[in-house]
Structures are given as structure tokens and as C-alpha cells.
Coordinates of C-alpha atoms and ligand atoms in Angstrom, one line a residue:
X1 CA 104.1 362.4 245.4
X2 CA 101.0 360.5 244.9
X3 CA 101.1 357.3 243.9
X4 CA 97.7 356.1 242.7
X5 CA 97.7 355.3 238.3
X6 CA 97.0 358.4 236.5
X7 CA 93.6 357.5 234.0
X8 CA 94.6 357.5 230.4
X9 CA 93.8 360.6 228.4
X10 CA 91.1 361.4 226.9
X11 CA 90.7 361.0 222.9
X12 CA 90.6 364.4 221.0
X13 CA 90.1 362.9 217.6
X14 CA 90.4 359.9 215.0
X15 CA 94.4 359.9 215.3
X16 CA 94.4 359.4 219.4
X17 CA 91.4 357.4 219.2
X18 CA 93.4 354.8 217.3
X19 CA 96.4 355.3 219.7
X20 CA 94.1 355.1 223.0
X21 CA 92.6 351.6 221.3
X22 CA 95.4 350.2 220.2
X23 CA 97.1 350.8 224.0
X24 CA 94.5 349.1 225.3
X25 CA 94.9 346.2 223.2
X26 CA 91.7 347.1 220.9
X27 CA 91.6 346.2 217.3
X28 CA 90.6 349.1 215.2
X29 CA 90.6 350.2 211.6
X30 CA 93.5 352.8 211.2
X31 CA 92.5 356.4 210.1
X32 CA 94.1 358.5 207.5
X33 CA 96.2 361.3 208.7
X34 CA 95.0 364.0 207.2
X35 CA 95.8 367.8 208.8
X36 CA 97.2 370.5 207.4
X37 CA 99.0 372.1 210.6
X38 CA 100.3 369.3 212.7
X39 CA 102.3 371.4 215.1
X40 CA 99.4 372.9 216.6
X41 CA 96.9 369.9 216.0
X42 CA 95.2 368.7 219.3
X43 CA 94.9 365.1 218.2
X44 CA 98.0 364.8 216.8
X45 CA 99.6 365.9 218.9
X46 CA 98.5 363.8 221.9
X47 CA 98.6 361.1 219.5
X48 CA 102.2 361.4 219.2
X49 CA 102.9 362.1 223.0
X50 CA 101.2 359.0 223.9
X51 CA 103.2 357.0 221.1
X52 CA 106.4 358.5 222.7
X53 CA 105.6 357.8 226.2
X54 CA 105.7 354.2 225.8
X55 CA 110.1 355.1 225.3
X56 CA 110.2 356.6 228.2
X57 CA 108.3 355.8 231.7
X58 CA 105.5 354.0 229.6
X59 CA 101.8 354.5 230.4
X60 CA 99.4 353.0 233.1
X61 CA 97.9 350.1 232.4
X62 CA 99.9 349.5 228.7
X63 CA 102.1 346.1 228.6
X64 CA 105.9 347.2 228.0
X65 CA 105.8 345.0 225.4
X66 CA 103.3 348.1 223.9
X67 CA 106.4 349.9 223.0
X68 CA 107.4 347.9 219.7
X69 CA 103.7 347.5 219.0
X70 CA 104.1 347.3 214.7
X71 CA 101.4 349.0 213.7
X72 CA 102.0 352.0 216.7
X73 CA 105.4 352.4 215.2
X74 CA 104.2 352.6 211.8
X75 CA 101.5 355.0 212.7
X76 CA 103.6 357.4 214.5
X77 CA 106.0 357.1 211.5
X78 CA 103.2 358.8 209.4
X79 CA 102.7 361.1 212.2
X80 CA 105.7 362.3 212.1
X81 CA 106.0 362.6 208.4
X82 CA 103.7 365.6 209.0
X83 CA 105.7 366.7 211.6
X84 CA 108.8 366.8 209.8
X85 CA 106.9 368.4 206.1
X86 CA 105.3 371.1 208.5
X87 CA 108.7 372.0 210.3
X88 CA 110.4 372.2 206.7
X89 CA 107.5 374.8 206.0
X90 CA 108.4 376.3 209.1
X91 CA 112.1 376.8 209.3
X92 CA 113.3 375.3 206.1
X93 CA 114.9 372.0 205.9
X94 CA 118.6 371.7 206.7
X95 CA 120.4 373.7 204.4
X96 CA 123.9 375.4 204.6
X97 CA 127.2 374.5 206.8
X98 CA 128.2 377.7 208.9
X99 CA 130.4 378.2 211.7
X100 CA 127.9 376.9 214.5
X101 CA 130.2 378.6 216.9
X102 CA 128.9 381.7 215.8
X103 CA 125.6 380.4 213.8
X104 CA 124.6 379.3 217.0
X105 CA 124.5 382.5 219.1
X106 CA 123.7 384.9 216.0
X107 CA 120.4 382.4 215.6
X108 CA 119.6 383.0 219.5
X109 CA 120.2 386.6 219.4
X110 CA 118.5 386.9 216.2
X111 CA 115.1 385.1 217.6
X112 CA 112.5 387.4 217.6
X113 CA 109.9 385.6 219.7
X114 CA 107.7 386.5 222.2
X115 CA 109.6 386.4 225.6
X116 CA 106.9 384.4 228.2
X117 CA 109.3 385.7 231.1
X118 CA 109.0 388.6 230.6
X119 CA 105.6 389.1 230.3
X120 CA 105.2 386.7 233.2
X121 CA 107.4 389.0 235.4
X122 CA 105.8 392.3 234.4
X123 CA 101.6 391.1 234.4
X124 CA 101.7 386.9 235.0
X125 CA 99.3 386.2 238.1
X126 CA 99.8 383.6 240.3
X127 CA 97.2 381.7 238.1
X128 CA 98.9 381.8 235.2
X129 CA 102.5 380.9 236.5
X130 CA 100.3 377.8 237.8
X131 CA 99.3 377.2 233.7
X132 CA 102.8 377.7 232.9
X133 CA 104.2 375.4 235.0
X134 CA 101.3 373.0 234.0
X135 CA 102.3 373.7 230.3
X136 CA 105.9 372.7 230.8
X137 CA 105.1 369.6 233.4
X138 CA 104.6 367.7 229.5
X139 CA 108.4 367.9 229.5
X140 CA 109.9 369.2 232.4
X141 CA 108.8 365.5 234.7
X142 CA 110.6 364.1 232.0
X143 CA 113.8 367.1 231.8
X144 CA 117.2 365.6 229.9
X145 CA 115.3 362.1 228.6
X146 CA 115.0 363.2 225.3
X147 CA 118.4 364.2 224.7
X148 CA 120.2 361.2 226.7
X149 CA 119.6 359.1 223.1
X150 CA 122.1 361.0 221.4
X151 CA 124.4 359.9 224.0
X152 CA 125.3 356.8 221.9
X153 CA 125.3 358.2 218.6
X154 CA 127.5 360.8 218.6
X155 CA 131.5 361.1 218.0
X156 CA 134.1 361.0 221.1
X157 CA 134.4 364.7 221.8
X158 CA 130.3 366.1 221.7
X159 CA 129.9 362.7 223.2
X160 CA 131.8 364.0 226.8
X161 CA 130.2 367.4 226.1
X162 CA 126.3 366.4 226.3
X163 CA 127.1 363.8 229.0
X164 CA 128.9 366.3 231.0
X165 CA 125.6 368.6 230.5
X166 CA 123.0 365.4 231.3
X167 CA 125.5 365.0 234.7
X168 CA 124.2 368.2 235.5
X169 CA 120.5 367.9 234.7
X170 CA 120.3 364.8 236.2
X171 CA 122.0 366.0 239.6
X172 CA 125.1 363.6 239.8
X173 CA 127.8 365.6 238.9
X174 CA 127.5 367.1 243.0
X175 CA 126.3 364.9 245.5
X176 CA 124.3 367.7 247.2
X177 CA 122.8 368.4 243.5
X178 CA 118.8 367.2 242.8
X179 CA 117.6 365.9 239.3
X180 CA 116.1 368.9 237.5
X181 CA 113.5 366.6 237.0
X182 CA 112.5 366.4 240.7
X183 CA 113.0 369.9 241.6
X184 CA 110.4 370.4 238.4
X185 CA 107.5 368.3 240.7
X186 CA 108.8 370.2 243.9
X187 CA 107.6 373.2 242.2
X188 CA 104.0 371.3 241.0
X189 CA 103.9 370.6 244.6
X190 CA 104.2 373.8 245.9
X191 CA 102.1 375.1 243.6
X192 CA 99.3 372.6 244.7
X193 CA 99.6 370.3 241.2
X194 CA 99.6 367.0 240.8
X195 CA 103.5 365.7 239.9
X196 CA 102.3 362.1 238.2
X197 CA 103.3 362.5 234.7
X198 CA 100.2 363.2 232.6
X199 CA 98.3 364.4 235.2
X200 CA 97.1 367.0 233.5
X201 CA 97.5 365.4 229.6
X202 CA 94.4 366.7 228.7
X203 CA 94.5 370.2 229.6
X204 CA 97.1 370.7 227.0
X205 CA 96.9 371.7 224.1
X206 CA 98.8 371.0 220.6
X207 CA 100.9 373.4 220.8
X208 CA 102.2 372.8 224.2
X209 CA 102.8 368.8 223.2
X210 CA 104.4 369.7 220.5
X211 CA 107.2 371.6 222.4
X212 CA 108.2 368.0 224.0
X213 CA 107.5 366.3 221.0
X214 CA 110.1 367.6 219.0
X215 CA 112.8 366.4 221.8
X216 CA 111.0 363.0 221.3
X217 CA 111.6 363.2 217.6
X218 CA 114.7 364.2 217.2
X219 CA 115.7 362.1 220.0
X220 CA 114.7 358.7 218.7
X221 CA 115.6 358.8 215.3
X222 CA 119.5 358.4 214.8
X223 CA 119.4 360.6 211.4
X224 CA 118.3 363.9 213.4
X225 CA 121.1 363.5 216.3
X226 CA 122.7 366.8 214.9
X227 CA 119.0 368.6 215.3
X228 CA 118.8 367.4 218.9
X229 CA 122.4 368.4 219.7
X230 CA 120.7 372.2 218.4
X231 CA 118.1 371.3 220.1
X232 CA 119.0 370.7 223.4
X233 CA 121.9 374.1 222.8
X234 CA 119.2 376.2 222.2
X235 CA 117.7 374.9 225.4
X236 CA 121.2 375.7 227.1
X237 CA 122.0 378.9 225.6
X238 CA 118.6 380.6 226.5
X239 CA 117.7 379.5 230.1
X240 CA 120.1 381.9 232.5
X241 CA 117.7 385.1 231.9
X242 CA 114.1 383.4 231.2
X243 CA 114.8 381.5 234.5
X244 CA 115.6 384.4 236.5
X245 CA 112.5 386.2 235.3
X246 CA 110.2 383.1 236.4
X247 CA 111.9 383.0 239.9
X248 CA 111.4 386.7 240.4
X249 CA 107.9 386.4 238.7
X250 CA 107.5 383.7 242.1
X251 CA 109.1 385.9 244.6
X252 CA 106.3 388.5 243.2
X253 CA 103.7 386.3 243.6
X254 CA 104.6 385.4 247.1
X255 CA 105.5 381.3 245.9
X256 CA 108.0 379.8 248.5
X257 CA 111.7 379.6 248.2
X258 CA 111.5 375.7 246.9
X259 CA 108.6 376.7 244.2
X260 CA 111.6 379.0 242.9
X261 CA 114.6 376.6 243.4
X262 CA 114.0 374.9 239.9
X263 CA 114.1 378.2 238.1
X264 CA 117.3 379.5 240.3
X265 CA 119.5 376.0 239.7
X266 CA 119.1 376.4 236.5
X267 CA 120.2 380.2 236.8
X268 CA 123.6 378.8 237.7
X269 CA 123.5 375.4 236.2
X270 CA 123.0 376.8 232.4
X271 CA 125.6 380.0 232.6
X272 CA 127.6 376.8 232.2
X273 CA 125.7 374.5 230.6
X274 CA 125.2 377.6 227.5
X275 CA 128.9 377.2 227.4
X276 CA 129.4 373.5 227.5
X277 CA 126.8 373.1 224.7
X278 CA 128.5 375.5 221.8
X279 CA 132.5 374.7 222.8
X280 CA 132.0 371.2 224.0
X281 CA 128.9 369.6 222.2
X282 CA 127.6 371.3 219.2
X283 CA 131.5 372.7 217.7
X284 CA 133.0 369.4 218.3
X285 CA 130.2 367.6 216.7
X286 CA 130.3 369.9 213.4
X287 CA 134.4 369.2 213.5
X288 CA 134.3 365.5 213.9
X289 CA 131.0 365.2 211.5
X290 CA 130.9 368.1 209.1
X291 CA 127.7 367.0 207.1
X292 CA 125.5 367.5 210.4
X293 CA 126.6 371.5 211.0
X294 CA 123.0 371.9 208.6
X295 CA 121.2 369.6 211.0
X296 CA 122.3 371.4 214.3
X297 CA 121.4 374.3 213.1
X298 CA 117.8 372.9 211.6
X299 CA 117.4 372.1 215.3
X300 CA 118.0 375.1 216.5
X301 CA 115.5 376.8 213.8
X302 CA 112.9 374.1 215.2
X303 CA 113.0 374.6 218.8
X304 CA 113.0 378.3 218.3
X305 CA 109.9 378.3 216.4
X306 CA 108.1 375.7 218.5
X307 CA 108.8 377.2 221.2
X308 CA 108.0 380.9 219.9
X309 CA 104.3 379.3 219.0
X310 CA 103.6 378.2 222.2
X311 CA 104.6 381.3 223.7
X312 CA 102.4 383.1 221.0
X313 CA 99.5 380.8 222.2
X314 CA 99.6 381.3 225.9
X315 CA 100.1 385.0 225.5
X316 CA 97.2 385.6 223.3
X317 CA 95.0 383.6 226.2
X318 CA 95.9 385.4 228.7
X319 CA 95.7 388.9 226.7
X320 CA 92.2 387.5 226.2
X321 CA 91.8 387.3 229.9
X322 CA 91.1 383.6 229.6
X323 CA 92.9 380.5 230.2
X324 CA 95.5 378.7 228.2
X325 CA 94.6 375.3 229.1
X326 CA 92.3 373.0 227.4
X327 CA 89.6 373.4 230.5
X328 CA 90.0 374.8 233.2
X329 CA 92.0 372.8 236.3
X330 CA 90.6 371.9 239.4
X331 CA 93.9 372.6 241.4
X332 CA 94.0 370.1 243.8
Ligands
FE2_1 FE1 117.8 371.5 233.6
FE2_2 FE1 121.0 372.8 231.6

């Protein structure tokens, strides 16, 4: 890995203009948030990833202290106001208490998305696998964070269910088992990217932030635990076959055997974890706290869409014949 500070990104707009000022201890009126599509806005999106990266490993160059900054909470509170009245329009908000058992898997099956994976297998270059992984590196440097805040928050039983699930994604339930996280930068590596986190911030668009962002959201807000619990199911219930696709995709390509090792651990890590999440997270949660069935399956309705409109995005670049980052990447 290298270790030398990654720069800052880039502003895209007035909403990470403010951000970017106000992390480097500037003093600068605050704009209005005005947009009218904030999952796929480019400044708001990185406006909100930024916000959220002072939770996690922070940023270079930005005091810890950054993190309970007043006015960057209370602007990423109004950010994610839009979030929340543009996923509403989206999926709906959370209505309805079904069997998540079953709602669960008949909302997976039902999912009508594009499949990336596919596509990736049957016409994905080498190139574009590279944009894909560079796409996911937003979250995937940072895999299972996101969902370890529910860890306090929710009842005894779904409580042992996600931590038996972060054990896995964090390598510790084996000792010859790697944090998904780090096998996710082995496979930058080998595909000659940059693993610092935020390398490549500014190649990314909206659409691709957003796909982390909505972990971030649910995650740090207590009254959406039951969304991320969907959240991170849906995660879980629809890796096994997507993750075999991208490691055959690899083997096509000619990619080594430790470029595919992320995508085959997670082959055999998620025919469990699929599992674990439905029978030992997301049911138990519903039983011991009946009222958040409609927000587990809100979740679910979420990451399905977000994820569905990045797909969508990629896929129409790459129909295009051009590329689905921001600019193109010097690939180091
Ligand atoms: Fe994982
Ligand atoms: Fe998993």
C-alpha cells in the first residue's frame, strides 16, 4: 500500500464547496440545498461522502475534532433530508408489516434490475472490470463499517446474527480468514489501482456515492436500524451468483488468482451469510421489534433501487462505448 496523504477532492459544486471549506477550517456562507434528484447529484453526493468519512477513517489533513463540527452536522442533516424525500419517491416510505422471512426473498427475486455480472461476464473488458472495481473501492475499502453501528442498537437475538455476519466480513471468525476489506485493495492492487481510500473520489460519480451513502445513512441514524438490517440482507442474499460472475469475468480477462480471491470468498462466505441474515438477523429483529418489519423492508426497497441505478449508469456508458468514470484514470 502506499502511504503518502491522498489530496482532498475536488469541489463539484456549491454543496462540496462548503464541505471542502469548512474541512479546512474556512469560514463560508452556507448555500441553499436546492436539487431535485439527490441520488444521482454529483455535488451532493460527494458532499455527503465527505461529511460521512469524517465517522469512519476521517480525511487527510481534517482535525478529528472535524467530526462533530455543528454546522457540518447540520448541513449534512439537510442533505440528507433530500436523500430521504427522494428515496420515499423512489421506493415509497415504510409501509406495511409482512412476513420478512418471505418478504425478504420475494423482494430479491422480484428485483428486476439490470444484472452488472452478467453483462460483465458475457462483454466486460478488462478496462471496465478496472472501472468497476474503481466504482465499488467508495465502499468496498471501507466493506462491513457501515453496518457495525447497528451492532448496539439492536435486540439480543439480530444482535448475535449481524455480529456473527461482521465476524465474517471482518476475517476473525477463522484465523487463516482476511478482512474483506483488505482482500478488496489486493484486488486494486492487482489491478494496478491505488488502495488509499479516496484515491480515486473524484472519478466518481453520484450515483456511485450514493450506493455507499445509503449504508452511511442508515447506519448512523438510530431510527433507520431496521432499513440497515435490510440493507446489509439484501447485500447478503444477493452476492453468491454476482460474485461468481465477476471472478469468472477475471479468469476471462486473464486477472490473477488474488485479483479473484475477493469475489471467490465471498462465493462461500455469503451462501452463509444469505442465510444468517433472513433466520438470524432480519426475522429475529421483526419478532423482538415488530414496528421495524416496514423499515427492513424499506431498506431493502432502497438498496435495490440504488443499486439498480448505478448499474443502469455504468451500463449505458459502456453501451456508449465510453467510460463510466468522471475522467478518465491514469492507472498507475
Ligand atoms: Fe464481504
Ligand atoms: Fe457477507
Amino acid at each position: 500500500m502506499t502511504t503518502s496523504a491522498v489530496e482532498l477532492s475536488l469541489p463539484r459544486g456549491p454543496l462540496s464547496t462548503f464541505v471542502l471549506a469548512r474541512l479546512h477550517g474556512a469560514t463560508v456562507p452556507r448555500p441553499s440545498v436546492v436539487t431535485s434528484d439527490a441520488l444521482g447529484d454529483d455535488d451532493l453526493q460527494l458532499a455527503l461522502h465527505l461529511c460521512y468519512e469524517l465517522h469512519y477513517g476521517g480525511l487527510p489533513g481534517v482535525p478529528d475534532e472535524t467530526e462533530w463540527d455543528i454546522e457540518l452536522l447540520s448541513f449534512r442533516a439537510e442533505l440528507e433530508r433530500c436523500v430521504e424525500r427522494d428515496l420515499f419517491a423512489l421506493v415509497g416510505p415504510p409501509v406495511g408489516a409482512d412476513d420478512v422471512r418471505s418478504a425478504l426473498p420475494a423482494l430479491v427475486a422480484d428485483d428486476d434490475g439490470p444484472s452488472l455480472s452478467r453483462w460483465m461476464l458475457e462483454n466486460g473488458s478488462i478496462e471496465q472490470m478496472t472501472e468497476f472495481v474503481l466504482h465499488r473501492s467508495a465502499y468496498q475499502l471501507k466493506e462491513a463499517d457501515p453496518h457495525s453501528w447497528a451492532i448496539p442498537r439492536l435486540p439480543r437475538a439480530a444482535k448475535a446474527g449481524l455480529v456473527e455476519i461482521q465476524a465474517g466480513e471482518y476475517g476473525v471468525e477463522r484465523p487463516e480468514h482476511v478482512m474483506h476489506s483488505e482482500l478488496f485493495a489486493a484486488t486494486m492492487r492487482e489491478l494496478g489501482l491505488d488502495d488509499r481510500p479516496n484515491a480515486y473520489l473524484d472519478e466518481l460519480p453520484g450515483t456511485t456515492l450514493a450506493t455507499g451513502n445509503l449504508a452511511s445513512y442508515f447506519g448512523l441514524h438510530r431510527r433507520w436500524r431496521g432499513a440497515l438490517v435490510g440493507h446489509l440482507s439484501v447485500f447478503e442474499m444477493t452476492s453468491v451468483e454476482p460474485m461468481g460472475r465477476y471472478s469468472a469475468a477475471l479468469e476471462r480477462m486473464g486477472a490473477s488468482d488474488a485479483a479473484r480471491r475477493f469475489y471467490d470468498v465471498h462465493v462461500m462466505a455469503d451462501a452463509v451469510h444469505e442465510r444468517v441474515a433472513v433466520d438470524a438477523m432480519a426475522g429475529p429483529l421483526a419478532d423482538e421489534e415488530p414496528a421495524l418489519a416496514a423499515d427492513i423492508l424499506f431498506g431493502a426497497r432502497a438498496v435495490l433501487a440504488v443499486e439498480g441505478r448505478f448499474a443502469e449508469t455504468l451500463l449505458a456508458a459502456w453501451s456508449a462505448g465510453a467510460s463510466s468514470v468522471r475522467r478518465e484514470v491514469l492507472v498507475i
